[in-house]
mmCIF file of C-alpha atoms in Angstrom:
data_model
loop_
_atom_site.group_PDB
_atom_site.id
_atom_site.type_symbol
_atom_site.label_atom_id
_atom_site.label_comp_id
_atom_site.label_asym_id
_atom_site.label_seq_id
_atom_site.Cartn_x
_atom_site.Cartn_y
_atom_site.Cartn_z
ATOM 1 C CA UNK D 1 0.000 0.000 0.000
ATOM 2 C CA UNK D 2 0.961 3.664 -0.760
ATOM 3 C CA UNK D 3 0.127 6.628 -0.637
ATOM 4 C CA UNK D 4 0.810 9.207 -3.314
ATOM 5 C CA UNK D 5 0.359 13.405 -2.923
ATOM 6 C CA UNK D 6 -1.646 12.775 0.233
ATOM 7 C CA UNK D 7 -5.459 12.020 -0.961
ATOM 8 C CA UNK D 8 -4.702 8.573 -3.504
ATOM 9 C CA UNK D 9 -4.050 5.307 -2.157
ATOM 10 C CA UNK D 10 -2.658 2.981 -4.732
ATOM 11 C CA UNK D 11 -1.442 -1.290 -3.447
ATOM 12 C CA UNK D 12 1.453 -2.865 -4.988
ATOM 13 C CA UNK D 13 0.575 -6.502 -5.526
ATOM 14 C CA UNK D 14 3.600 -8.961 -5.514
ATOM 15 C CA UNK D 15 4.742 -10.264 -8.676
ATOM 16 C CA UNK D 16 2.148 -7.266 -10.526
ATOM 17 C CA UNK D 17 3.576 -5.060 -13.236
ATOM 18 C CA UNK D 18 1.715 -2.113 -12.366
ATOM 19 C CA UNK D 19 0.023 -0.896 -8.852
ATOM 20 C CA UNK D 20 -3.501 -1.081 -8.660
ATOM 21 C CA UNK D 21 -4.707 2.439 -7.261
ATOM 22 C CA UNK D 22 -7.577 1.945 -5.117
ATOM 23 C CA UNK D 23 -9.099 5.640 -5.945
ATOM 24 C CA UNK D 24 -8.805 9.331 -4.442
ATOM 25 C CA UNK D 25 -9.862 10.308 -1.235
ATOM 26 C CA UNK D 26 -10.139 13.061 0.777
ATOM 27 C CA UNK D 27 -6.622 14.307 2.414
ATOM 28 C CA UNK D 28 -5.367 11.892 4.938
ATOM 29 C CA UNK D 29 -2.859 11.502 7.076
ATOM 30 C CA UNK D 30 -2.478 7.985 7.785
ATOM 31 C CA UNK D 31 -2.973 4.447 6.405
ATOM 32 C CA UNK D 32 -2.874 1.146 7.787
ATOM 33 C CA UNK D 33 -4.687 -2.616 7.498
ATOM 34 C CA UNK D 34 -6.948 -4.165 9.908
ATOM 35 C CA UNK D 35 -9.213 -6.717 9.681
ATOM 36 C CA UNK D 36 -9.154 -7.253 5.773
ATOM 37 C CA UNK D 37 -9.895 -3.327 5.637
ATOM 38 C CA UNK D 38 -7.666 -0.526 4.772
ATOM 39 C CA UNK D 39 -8.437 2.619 7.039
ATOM 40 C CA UNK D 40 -7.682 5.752 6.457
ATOM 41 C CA UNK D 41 -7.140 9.412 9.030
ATOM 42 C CA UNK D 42 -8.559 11.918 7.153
ATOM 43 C CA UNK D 43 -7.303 15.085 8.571
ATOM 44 C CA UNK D 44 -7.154 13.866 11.589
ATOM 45 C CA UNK D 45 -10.816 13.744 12.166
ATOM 46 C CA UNK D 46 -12.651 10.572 11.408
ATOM 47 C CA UNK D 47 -11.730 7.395 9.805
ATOM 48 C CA UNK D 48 -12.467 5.839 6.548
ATOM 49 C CA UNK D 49 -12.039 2.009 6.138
ATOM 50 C CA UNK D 50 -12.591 0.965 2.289
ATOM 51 C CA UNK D 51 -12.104 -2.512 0.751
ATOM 52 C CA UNK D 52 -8.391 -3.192 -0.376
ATOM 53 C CA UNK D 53 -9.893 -4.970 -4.190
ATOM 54 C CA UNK D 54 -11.563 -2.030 -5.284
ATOM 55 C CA UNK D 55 -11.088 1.167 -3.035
ATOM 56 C CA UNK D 56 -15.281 1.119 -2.090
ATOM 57 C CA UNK D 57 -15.813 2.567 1.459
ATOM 58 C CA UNK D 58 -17.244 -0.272 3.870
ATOM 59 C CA UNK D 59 -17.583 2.473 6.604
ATOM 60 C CA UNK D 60 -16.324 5.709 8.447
ATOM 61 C CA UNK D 61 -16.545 6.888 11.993
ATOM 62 C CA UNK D 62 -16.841 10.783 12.446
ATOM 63 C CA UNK D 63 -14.966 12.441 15.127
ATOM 64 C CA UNK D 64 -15.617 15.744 16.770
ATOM 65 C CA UNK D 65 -11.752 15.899 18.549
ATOM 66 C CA UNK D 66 -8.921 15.097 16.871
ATOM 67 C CA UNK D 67 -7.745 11.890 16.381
ATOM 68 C CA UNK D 68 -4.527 9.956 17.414
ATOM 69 C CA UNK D 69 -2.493 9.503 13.894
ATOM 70 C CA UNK D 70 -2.083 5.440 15.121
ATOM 71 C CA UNK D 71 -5.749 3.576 15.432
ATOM 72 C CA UNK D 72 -4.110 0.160 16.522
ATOM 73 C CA UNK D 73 -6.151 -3.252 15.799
ATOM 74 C CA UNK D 74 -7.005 -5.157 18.994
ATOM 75 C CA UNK D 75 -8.620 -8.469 18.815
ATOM 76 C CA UNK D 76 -11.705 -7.953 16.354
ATOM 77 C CA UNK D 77 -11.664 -3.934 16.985
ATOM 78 C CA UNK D 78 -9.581 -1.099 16.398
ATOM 79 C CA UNK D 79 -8.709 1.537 19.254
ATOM 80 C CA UNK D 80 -9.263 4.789 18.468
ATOM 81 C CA UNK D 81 -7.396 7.487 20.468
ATOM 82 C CA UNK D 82 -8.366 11.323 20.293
ATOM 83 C CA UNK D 83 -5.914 14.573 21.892
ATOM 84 C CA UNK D 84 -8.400 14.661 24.947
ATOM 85 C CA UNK D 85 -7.762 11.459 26.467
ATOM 86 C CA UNK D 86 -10.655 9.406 25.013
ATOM 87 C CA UNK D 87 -9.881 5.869 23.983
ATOM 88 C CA UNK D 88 -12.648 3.858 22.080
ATOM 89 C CA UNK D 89 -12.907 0.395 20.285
ATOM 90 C CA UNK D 90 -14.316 0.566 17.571
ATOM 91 C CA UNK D 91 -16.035 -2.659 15.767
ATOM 92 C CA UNK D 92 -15.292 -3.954 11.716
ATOM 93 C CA UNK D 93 -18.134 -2.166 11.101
ATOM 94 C CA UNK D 94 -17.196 0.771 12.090
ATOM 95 C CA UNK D 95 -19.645 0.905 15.157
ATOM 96 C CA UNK D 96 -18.081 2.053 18.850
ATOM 97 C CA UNK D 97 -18.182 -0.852 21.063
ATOM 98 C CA UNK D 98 -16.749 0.723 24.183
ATOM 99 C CA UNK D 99 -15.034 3.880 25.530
ATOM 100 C CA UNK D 100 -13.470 5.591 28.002
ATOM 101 C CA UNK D 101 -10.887 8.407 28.980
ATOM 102 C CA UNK D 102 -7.323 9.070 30.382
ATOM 103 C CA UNK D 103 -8.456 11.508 33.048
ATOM 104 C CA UNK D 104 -6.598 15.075 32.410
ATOM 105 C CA UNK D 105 -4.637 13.583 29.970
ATOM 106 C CA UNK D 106 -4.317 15.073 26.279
ATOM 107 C CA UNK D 107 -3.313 12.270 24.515
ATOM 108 C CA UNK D 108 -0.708 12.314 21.725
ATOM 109 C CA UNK D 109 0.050 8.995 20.434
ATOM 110 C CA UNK D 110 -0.900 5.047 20.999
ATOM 111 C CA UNK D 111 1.789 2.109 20.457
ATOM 112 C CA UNK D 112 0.740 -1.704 21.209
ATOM 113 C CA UNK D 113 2.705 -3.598 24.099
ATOM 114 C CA UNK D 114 4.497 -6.607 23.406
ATOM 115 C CA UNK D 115 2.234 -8.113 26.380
ATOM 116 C CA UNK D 116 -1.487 -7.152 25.313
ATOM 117 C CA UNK D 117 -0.961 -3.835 26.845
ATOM 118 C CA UNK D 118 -0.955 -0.360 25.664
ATOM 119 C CA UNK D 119 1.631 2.081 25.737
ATOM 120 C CA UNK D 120 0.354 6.319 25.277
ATOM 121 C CA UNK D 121 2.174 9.495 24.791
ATOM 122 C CA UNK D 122 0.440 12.255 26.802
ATOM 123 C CA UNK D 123 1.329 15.988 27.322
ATOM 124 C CA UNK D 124 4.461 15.613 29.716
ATOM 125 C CA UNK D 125 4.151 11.987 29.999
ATOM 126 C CA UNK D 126 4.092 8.309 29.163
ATOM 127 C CA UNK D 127 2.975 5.101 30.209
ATOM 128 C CA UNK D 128 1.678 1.783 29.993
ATOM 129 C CA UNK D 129 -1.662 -0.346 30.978
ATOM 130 C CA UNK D 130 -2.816 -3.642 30.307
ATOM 131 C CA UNK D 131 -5.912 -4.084 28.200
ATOM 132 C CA UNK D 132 -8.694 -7.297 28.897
ATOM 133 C CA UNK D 133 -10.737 -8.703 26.090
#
């Protein structure tokens, strides 16, 4: 998968001559695979997952903060951080399933833990917790 000038998403197939470009979208700033689905950040305020054959849109979740660039996949879900704190999972359909919030914490990025857990970048501080199915 790549991304080229910041709004078309094209895959490169092994063995392919050519890459297949899945269509134009609006500008995003991240890109990653989960759960046969390709999402998308668009600006930094919602998400767009589309199907990796043919580029059509299988859902979107609108935001009204600002998302964390990394959405990282967890079990059947994807969490979903946003710059005040809130964490939620969101379903393959695109539905939340659960939230809930860093108290006074602006959150800045998400990485996955090597255990299960969760590792966060907030302002002036890091740290860890473990996350239960």
């Amino acid at each position: 998968m790549a991304v080229c000038e910041g709004s078309s998403l094209v895959t490169l197939g092994i063995g392919e001559d050519e890459p297949a470009r899945l269509g134009s979208y609006d500008p995003f700033g991240a890109v990653g695979h989960v759960h046969g689905a390709v999402w998308m950040l668009r600006s930094g305020r919602g998400l767009l997952a589309v199907d990796p054959a043919d580029g059509t849109a299988l859902w979107s979740v609108e935001a009204d903060r600002k998302m964390v660039t990394d959405p990282l996949p967890y079990v059947d879900a994807l969490l979903v951080g946003d710059a005040n704190g809130g964490l939620r999972k969101v379903g393959p359909d695109g539905r939340t399933v659960e939230g809930c919030s860093l108290p006074g914490r602006r959150l800045d990025a998400l990485a996955a833990a090597g255990d299960g857990g969760l590792f966060f970048a907030a302002k002036g501080t890091f740290g860890c917790f473990a996350l239960a199915p």
